[in-house]
PDB file of C-alpha atoms in Angstrom:
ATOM      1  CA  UNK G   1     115.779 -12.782 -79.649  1.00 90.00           C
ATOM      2  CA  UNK G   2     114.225 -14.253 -76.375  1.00 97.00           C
ATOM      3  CA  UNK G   3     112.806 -11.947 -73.839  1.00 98.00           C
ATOM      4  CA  UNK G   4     111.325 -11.622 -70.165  1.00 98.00           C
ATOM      5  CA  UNK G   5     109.877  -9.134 -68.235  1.00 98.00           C
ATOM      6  CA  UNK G   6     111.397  -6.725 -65.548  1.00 98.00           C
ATOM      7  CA  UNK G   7     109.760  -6.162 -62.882  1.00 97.00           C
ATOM      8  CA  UNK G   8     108.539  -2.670 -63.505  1.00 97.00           C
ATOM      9  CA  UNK G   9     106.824  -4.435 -66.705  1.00 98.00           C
ATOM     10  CA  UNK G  10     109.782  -3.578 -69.361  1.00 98.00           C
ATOM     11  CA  UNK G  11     110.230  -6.048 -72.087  1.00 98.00           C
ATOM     12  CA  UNK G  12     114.221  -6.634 -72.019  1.00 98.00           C
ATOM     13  CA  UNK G  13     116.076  -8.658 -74.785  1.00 98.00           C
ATOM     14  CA  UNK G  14     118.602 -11.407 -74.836  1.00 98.00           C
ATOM     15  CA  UNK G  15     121.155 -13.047 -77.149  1.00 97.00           C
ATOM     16  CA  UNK G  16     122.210 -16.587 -77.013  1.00 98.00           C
ATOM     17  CA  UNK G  17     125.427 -17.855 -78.620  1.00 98.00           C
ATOM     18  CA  UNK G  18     127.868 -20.494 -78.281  1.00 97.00           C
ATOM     19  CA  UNK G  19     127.515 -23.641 -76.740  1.00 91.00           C
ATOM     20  CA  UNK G  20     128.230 -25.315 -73.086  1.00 93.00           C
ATOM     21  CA  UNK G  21     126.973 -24.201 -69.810  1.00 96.00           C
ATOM     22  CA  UNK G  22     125.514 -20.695 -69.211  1.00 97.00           C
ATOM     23  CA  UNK G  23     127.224 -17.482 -69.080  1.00 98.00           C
ATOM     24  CA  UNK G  24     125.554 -14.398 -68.329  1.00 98.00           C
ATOM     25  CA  UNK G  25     127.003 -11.062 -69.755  1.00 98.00           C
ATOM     26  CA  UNK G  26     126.734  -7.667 -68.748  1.00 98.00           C
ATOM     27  CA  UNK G  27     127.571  -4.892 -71.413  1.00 98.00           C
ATOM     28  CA  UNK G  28     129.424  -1.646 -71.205  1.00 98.00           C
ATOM     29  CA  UNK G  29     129.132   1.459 -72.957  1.00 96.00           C
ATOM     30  CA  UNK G  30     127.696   3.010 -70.334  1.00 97.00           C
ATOM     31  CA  UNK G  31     124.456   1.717 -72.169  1.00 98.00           C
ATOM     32  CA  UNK G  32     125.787  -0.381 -75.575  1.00 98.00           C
ATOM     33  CA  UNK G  33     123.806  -2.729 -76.822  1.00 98.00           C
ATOM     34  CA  UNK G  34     125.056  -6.229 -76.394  1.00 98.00           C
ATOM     35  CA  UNK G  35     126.122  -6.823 -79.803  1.00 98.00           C
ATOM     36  CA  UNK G  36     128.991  -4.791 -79.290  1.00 98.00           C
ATOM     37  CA  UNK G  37     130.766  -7.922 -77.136  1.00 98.00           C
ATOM     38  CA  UNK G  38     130.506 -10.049 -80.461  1.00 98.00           C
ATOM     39  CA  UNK G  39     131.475 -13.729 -79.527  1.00 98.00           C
ATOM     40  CA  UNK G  40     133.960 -12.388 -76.999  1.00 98.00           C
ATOM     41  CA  UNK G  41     136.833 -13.514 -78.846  1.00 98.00           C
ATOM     42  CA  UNK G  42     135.840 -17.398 -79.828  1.00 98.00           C
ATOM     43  CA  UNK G  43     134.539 -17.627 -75.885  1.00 98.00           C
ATOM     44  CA  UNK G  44     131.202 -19.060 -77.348  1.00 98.00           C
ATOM     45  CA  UNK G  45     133.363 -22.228 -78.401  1.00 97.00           C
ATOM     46  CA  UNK G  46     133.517 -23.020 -74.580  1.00 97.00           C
ATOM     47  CA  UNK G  47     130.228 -21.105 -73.251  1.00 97.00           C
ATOM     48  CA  UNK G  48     127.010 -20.589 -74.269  1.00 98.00           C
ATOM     49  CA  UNK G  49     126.936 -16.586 -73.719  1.00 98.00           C
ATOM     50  CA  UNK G  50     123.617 -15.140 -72.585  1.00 98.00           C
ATOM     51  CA  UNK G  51     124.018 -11.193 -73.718  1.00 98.00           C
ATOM     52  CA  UNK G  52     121.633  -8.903 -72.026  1.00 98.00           C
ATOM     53  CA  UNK G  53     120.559  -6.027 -73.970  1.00 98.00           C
ATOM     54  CA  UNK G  54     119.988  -3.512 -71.082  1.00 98.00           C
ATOM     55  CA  UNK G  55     117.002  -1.532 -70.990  1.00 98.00           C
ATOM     56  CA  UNK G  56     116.365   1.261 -73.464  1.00 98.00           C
ATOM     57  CA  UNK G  57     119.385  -0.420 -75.823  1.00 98.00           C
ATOM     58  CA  UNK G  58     119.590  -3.355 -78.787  1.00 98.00           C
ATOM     59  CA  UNK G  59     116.402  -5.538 -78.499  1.00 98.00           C
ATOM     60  CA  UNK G  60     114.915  -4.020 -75.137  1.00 98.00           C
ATOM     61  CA  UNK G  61     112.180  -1.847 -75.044  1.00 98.00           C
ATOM     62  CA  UNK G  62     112.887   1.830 -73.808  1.00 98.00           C
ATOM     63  CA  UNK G  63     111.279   2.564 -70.060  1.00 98.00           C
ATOM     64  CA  UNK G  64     108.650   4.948 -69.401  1.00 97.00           C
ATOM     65  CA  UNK G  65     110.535   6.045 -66.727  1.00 97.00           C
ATOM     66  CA  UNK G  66     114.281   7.693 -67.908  1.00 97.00           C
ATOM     67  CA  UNK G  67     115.017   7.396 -64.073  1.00 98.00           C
ATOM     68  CA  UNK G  68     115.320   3.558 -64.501  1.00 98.00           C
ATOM     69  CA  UNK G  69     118.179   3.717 -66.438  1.00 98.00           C
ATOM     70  CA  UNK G  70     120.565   4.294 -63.217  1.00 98.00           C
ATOM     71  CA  UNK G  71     122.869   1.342 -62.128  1.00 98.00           C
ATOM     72  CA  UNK G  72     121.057   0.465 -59.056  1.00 98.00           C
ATOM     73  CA  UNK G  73     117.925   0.300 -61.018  1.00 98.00           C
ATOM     74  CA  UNK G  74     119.042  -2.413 -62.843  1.00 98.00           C
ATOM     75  CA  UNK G  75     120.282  -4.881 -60.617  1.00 98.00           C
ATOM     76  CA  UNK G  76     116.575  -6.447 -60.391  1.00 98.00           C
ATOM     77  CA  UNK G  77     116.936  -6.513 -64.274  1.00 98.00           C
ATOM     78  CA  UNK G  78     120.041  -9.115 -63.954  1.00 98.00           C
ATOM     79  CA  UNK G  79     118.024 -10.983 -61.076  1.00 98.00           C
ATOM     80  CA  UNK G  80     114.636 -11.092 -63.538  1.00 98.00           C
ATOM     81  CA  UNK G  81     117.038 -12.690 -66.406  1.00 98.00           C
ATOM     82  CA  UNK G  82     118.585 -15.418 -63.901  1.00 98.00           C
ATOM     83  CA  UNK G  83     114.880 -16.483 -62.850  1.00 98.00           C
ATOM     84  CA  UNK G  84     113.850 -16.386 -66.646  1.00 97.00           C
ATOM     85  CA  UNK G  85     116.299 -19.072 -66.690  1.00 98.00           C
ATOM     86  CA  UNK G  86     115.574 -21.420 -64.228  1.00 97.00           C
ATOM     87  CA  UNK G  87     119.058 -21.380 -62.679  1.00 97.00           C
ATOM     88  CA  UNK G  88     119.713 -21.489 -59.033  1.00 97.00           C
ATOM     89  CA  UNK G  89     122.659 -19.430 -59.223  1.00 97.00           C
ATOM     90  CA  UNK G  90     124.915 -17.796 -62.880  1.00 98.00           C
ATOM     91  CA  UNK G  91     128.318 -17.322 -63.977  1.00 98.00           C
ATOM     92  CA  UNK G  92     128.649 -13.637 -64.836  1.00 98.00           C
ATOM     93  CA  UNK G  93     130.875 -11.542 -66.976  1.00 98.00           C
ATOM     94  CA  UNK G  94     130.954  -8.052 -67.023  1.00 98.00           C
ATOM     95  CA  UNK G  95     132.635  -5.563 -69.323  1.00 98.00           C
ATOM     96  CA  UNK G  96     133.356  -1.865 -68.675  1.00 98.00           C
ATOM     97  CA  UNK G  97     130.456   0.095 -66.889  1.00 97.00           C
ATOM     98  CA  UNK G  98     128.552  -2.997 -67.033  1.00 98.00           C
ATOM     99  CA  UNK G  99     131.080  -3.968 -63.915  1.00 98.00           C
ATOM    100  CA  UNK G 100     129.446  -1.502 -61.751  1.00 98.00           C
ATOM    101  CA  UNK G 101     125.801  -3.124 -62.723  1.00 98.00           C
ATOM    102  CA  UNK G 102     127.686  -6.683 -61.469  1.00 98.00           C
ATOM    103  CA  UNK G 103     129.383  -5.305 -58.292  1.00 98.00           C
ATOM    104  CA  UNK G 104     125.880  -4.317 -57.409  1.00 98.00           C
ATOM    105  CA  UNK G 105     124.302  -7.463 -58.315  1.00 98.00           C
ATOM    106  CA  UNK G 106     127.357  -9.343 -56.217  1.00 98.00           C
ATOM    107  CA  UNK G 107     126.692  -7.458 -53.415  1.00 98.00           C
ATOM    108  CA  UNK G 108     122.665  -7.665 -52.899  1.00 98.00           C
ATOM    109  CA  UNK G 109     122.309 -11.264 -54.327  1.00 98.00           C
ATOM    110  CA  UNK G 110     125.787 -12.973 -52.977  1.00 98.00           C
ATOM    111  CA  UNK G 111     124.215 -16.490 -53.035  1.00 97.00           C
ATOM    112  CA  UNK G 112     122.825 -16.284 -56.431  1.00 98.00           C
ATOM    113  CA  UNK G 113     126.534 -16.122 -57.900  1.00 98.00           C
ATOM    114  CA  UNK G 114     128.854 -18.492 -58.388  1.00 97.00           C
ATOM    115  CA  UNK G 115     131.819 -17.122 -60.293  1.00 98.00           C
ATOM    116  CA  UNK G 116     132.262 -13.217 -61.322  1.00 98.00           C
ATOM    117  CA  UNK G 117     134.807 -11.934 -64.014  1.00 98.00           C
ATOM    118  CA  UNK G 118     135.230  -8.623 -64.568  1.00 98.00           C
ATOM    119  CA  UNK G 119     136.728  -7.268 -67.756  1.00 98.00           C
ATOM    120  CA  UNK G 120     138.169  -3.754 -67.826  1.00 98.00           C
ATOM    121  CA  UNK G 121     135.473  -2.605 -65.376  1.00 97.00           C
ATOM    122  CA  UNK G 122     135.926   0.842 -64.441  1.00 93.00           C
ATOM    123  CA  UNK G 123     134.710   0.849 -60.812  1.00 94.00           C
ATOM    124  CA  UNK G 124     132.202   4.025 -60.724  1.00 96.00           C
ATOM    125  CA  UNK G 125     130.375   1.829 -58.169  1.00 97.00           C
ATOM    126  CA  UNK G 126     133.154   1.704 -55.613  1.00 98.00           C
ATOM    127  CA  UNK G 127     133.714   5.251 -55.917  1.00 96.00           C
ATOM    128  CA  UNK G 128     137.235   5.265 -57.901  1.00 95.00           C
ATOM    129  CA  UNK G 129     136.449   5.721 -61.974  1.00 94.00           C
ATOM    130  CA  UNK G 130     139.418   6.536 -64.066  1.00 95.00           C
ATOM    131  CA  UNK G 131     140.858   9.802 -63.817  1.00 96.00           C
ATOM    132  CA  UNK G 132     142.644  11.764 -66.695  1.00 96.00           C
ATOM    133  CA  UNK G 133     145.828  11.566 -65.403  1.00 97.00           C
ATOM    134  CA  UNK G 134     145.868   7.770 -65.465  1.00 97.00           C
ATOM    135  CA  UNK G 135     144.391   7.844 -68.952  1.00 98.00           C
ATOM    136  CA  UNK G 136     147.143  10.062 -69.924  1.00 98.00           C
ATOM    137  CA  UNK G 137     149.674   8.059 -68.407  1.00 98.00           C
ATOM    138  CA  UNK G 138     148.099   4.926 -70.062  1.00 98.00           C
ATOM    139  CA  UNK G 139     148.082   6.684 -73.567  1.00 98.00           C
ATOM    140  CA  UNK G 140     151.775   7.766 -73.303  1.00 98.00           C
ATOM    141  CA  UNK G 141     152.251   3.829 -73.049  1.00 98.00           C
ATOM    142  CA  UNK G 142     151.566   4.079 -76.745  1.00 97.00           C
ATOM    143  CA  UNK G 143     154.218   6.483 -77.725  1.00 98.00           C
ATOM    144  CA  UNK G 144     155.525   4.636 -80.827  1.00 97.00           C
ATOM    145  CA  UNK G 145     152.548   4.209 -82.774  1.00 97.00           C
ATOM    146  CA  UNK G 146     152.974   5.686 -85.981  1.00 96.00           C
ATOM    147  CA  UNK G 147     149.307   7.503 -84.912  1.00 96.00           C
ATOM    148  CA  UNK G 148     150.059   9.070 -81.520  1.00 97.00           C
ATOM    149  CA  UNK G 149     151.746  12.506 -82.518  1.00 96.00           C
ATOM    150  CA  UNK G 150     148.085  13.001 -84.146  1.00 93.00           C
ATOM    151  CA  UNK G 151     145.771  11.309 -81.500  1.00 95.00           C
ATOM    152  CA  UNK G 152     147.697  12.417 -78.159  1.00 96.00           C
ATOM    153  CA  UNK G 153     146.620  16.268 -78.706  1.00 95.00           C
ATOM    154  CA  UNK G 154     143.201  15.138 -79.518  1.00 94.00           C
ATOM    155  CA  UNK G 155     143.154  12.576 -76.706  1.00 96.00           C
ATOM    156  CA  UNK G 156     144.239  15.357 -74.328  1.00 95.00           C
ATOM    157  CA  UNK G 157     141.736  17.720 -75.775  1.00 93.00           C
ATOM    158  CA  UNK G 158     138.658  15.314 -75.190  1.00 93.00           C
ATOM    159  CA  UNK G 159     140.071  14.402 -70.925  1.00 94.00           C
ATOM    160  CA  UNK G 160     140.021  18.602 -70.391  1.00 93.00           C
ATOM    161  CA  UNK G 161     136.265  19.040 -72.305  1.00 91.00           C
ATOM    162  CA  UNK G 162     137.898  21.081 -74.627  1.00 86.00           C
ATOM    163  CA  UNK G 163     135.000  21.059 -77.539  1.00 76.00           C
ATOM    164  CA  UNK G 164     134.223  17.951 -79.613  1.00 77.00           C
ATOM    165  CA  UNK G 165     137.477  16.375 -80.471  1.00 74.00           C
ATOM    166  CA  UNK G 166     138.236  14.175 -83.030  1.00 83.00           C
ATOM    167  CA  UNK G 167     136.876  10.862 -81.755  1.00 87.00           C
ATOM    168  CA  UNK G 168     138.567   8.713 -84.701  1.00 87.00           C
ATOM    169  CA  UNK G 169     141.946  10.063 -83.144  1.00 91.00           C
ATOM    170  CA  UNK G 170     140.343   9.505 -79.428  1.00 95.00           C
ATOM    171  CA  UNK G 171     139.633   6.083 -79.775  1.00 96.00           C
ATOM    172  CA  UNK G 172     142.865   4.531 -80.784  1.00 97.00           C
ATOM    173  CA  UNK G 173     144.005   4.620 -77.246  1.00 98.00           C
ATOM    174  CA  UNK G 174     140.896   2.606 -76.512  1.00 98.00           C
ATOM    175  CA  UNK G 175     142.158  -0.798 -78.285  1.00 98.00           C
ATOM    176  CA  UNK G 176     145.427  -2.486 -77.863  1.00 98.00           C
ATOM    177  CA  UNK G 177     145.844  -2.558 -81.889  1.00 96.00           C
ATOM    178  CA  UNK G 178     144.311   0.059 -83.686  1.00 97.00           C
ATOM    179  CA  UNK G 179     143.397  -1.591 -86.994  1.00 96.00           C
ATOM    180  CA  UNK G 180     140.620  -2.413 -89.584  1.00 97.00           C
ATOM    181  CA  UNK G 181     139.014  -4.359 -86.793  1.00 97.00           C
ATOM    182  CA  UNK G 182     139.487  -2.068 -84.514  1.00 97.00           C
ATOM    183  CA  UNK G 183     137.981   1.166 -86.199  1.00 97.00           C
ATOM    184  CA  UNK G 184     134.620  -1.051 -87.726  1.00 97.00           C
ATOM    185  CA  UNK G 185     133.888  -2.097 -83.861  1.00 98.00           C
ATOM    186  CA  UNK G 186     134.275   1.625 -82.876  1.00 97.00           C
ATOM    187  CA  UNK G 187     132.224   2.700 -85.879  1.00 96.00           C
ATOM    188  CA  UNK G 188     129.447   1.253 -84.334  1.00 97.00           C
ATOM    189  CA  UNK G 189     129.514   2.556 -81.289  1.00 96.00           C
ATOM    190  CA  UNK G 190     126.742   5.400 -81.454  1.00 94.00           C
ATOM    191  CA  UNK G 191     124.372   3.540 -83.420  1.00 97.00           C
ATOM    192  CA  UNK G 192     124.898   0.727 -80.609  1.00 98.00           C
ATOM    193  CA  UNK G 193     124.562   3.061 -77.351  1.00 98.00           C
ATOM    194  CA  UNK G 194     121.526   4.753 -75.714  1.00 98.00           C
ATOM    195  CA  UNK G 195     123.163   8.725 -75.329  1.00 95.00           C
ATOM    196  CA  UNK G 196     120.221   9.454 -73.245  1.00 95.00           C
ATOM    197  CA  UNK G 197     120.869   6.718 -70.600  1.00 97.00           C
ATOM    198  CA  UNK G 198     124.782   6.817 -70.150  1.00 95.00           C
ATOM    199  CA  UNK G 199     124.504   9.876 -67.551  1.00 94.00           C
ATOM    200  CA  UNK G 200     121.239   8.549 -66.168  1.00 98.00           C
ATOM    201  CA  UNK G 201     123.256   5.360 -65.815  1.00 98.00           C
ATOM    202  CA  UNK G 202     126.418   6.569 -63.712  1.00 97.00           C
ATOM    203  CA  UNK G 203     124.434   8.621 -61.585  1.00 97.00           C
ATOM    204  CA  UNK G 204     126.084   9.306 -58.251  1.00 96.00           C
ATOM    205  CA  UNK G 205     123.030   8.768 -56.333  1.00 97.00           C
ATOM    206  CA  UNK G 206     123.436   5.263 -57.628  1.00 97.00           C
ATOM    207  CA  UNK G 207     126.648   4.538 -55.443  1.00 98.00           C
ATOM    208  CA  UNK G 208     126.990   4.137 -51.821  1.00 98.00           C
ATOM    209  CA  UNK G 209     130.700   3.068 -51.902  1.00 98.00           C
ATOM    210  CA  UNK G 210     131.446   2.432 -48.798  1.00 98.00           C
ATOM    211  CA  UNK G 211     128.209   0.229 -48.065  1.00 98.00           C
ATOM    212  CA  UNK G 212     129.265  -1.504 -51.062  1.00 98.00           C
ATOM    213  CA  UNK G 213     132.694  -2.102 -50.158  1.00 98.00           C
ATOM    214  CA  UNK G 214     130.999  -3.501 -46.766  1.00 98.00           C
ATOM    215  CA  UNK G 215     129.096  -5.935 -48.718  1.00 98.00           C
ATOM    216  CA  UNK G 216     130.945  -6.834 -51.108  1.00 98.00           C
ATOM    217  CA  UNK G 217     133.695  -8.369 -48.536  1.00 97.00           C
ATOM    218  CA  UNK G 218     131.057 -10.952 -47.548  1.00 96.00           C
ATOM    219  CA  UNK G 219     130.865 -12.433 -51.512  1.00 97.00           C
ATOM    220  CA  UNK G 220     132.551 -15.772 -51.332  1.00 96.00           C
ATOM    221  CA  UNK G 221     132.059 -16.264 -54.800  1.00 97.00           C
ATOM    222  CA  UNK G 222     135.735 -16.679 -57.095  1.00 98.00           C
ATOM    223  CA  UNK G 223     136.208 -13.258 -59.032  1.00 98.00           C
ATOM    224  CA  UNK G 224     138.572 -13.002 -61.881  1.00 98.00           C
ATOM    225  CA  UNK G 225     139.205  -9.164 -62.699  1.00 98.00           C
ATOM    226  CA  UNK G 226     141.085  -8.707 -65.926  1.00 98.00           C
ATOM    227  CA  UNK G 227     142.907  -5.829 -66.948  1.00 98.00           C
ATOM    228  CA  UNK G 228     144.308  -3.843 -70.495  1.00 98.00           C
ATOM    229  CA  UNK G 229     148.258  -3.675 -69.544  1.00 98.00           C
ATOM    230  CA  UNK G 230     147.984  -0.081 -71.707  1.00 98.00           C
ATOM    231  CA  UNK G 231     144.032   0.530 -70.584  1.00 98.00           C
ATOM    232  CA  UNK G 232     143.507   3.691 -69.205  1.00 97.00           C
ATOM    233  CA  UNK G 233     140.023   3.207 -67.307  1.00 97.00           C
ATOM    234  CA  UNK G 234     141.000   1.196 -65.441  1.00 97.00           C
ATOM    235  CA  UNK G 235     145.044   1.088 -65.078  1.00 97.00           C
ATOM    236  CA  UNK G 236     145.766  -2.114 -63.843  1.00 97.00           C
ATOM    237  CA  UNK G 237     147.069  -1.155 -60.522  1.00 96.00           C
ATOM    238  CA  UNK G 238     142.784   0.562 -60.226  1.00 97.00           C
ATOM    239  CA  UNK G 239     141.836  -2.870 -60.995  1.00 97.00           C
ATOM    240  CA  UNK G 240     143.955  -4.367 -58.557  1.00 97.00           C
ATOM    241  CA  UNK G 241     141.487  -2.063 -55.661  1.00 96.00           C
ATOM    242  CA  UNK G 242     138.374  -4.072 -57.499  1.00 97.00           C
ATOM    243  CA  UNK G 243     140.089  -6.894 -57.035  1.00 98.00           C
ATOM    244  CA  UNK G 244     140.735  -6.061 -53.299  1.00 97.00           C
ATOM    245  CA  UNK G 245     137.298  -5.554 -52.406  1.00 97.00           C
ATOM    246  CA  UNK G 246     136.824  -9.554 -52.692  1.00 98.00           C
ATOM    247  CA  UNK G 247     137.835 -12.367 -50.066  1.00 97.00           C
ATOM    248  CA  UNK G 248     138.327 -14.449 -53.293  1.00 97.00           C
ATOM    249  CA  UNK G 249     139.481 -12.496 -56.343  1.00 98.00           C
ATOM    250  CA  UNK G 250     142.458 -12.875 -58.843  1.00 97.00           C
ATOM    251  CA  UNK G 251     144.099 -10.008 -60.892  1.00 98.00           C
ATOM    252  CA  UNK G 252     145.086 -10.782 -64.773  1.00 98.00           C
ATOM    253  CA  UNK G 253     146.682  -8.263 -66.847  1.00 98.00           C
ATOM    254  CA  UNK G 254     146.794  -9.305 -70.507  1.00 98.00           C
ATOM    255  CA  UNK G 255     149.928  -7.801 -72.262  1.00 98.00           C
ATOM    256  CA  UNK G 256     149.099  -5.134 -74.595  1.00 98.00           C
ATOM    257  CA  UNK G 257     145.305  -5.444 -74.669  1.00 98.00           C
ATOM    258  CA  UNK G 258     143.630  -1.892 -74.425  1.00 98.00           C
ATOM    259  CA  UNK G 259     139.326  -2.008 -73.548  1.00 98.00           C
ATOM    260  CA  UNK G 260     138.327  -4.554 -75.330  1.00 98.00           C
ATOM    261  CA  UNK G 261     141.195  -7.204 -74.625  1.00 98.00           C
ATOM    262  CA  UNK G 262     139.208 -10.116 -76.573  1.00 98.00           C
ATOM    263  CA  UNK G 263     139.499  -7.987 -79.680  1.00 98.00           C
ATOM    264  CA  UNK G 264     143.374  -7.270 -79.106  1.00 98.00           C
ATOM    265  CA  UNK G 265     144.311 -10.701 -78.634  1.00 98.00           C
ATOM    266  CA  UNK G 266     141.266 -13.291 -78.722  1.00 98.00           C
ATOM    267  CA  UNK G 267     143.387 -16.325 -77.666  1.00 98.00           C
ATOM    268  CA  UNK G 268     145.319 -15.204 -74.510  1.00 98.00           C
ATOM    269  CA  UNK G 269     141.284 -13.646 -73.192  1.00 98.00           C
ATOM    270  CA  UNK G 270     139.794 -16.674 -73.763  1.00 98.00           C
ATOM    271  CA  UNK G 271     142.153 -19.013 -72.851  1.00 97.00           C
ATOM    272  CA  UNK G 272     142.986 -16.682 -69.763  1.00 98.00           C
ATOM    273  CA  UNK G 273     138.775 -16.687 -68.748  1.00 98.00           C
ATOM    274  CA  UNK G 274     137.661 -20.273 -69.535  1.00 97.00           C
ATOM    275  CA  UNK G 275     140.713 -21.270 -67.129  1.00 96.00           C
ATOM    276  CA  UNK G 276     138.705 -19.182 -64.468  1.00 97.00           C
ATOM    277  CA  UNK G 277     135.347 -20.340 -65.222  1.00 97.00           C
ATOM    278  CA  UNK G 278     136.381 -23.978 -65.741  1.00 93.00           C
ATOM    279  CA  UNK G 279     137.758 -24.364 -61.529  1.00 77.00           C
ATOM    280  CA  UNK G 280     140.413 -25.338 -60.518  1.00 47.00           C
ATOM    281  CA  UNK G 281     141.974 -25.286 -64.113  1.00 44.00           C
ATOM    282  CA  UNK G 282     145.816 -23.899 -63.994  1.00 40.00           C
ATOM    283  CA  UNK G 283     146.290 -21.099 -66.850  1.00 38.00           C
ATOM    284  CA  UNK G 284     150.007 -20.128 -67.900  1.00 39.00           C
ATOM    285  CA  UNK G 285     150.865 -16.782 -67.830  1.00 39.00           C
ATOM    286  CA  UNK G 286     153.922 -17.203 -70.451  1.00 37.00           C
ATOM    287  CA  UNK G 287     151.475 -18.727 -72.631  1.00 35.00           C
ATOM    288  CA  UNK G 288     151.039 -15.734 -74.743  1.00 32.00           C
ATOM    289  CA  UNK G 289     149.704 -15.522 -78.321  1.00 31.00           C
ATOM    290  CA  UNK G 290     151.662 -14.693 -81.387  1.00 27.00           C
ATOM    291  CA  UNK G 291     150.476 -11.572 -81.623  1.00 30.00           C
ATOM    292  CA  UNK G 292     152.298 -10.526 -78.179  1.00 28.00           C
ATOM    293  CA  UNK G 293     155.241 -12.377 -78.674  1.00 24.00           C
TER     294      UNK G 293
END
């Protein structure tokens, strides 16, 4: 894997796949490892994806100071990458936490962006993450899987903190079709995440929201924020507020996805984001896959 240096001197990792003009990506977790994002559904067909492993995770080295690992901390990270590259300004995609590392990076280098999607980015960074009762209402959404009399209880159990609860139960409500693809890219998850770093990461101290808010109004780049229809961090009508803190943002919802919406239903994401990247390209939203229909 390539790398570059921070500027505090930390060796950070990145992936290239795919073909086409660059993409830069910005993992979740908080604190996953890049290989979680996979080939985003078949987007490298259409992109060539640049996957940062963030400090302390994958490829990149781990800091000598913990304290780095906050969002804000970061942002110089994603500006070191886009100079390792020689471009003047990136396309940037963002999944989960790694939105908050984006709308940070949107917000104190506006000019070096020139399109933003967000996917299922629960907005710590603007003050309004995902709160149990909109989880819960999300998971209800899911009533009539033959695995929700076992998983709601558990589900409910791990929202109130009560003990460790079964997590194989938990995480069905995390993926719009809980199957064998599914429950192999969950398995991974703790190998794949830094457990030190996700509290470091989300750090209050990291967030100024309304300073954010403030600057984030003045980004005239196009956002595209895309939502799970049965997600529960963020519901779409949360992502909707993300949206609303751009001049220049669209809304998607894609129809039964859950978190990860390019594992749910790989044609309608991609086709739905390459529309955005590619301007001025119209996307049908009756164009659905067969696996919606």
């Amino acid at each position: 894997m390539p790398t570059f240096t921070a500027p505090d001197g930390v060796e950070l990792a990145y992936r290239v796949r795919g073909e086409g003009d660059p993409l830069v990506v910005l993992p979740g977790g908080p604190m996953r490892a890049s290989a979680y994002l996979g080939d985003l559904g078949g987007l490298t067909a259409h992109r060539r994806l640049v996957l940062l492993d963030l400090r302390g995770t994958g490829a990149s080295a781990v800091p000598a100071d913990p304290a780095t690992y906050r969002c804000d901390r970061q942002v110089e990270d994603v500006e070191a990458l886009r100079v390792r590259l020689g471009l003047e300004r990136i396309d940037l995609l963002a999944h989960s936490a790694g939105g908050s590392l984006a709308l940070l990076y949107a917000a104190r280098y506006p000019h070096r962006v020139s399109r933003l999607a967000l996917i299922a980015a629960n907005p710590w960074a603007l003050g309004r993450p995902a709160t149990p009762e909109e989880r819960l209402e999300a998971a209800r959404l899911r009533v009539d899987e033959p695995w929700f009399a076992t998983a709601f209880p558990a589900f409910e159990a791990w929202l109130a903190g009560e003990g460790e609860p079964d997590w194989t139960a938990v995480a069905a409500f995390f993926y719009g079709r809980w199957d064998d693809t599914a429950r192999s890219h969950d398995a991974a998850a703790d190998e794949q995440t830094n457990a030190e770093a996700e509290g470091v990461f989300l750090d209050p101290d990291a967030f100024d929201p309304p300073a954010l808010r403030s600057a984030l109004a003045e980004v005239t780049a196009p956002v595209l924020v895309l939502a799970g229809e049965v997600d529960g961090g963020p519901r779409p009508e949360v992502a909707r507020l993300v949206a609303d803190a751009f001049p220049n943002a669209e809304l998607a919802v894609q129809p039964g996805a859950g978190h990860y919406p390019w594992l749910d239903d790989p044609e309608w994401f991609v086709r739905r984001v390459v529309a955005f990247l590619a301007a001025g390209q119209p996307f049908s939203a009756t164009a659905t896959s067969r696996a919606h229909r």
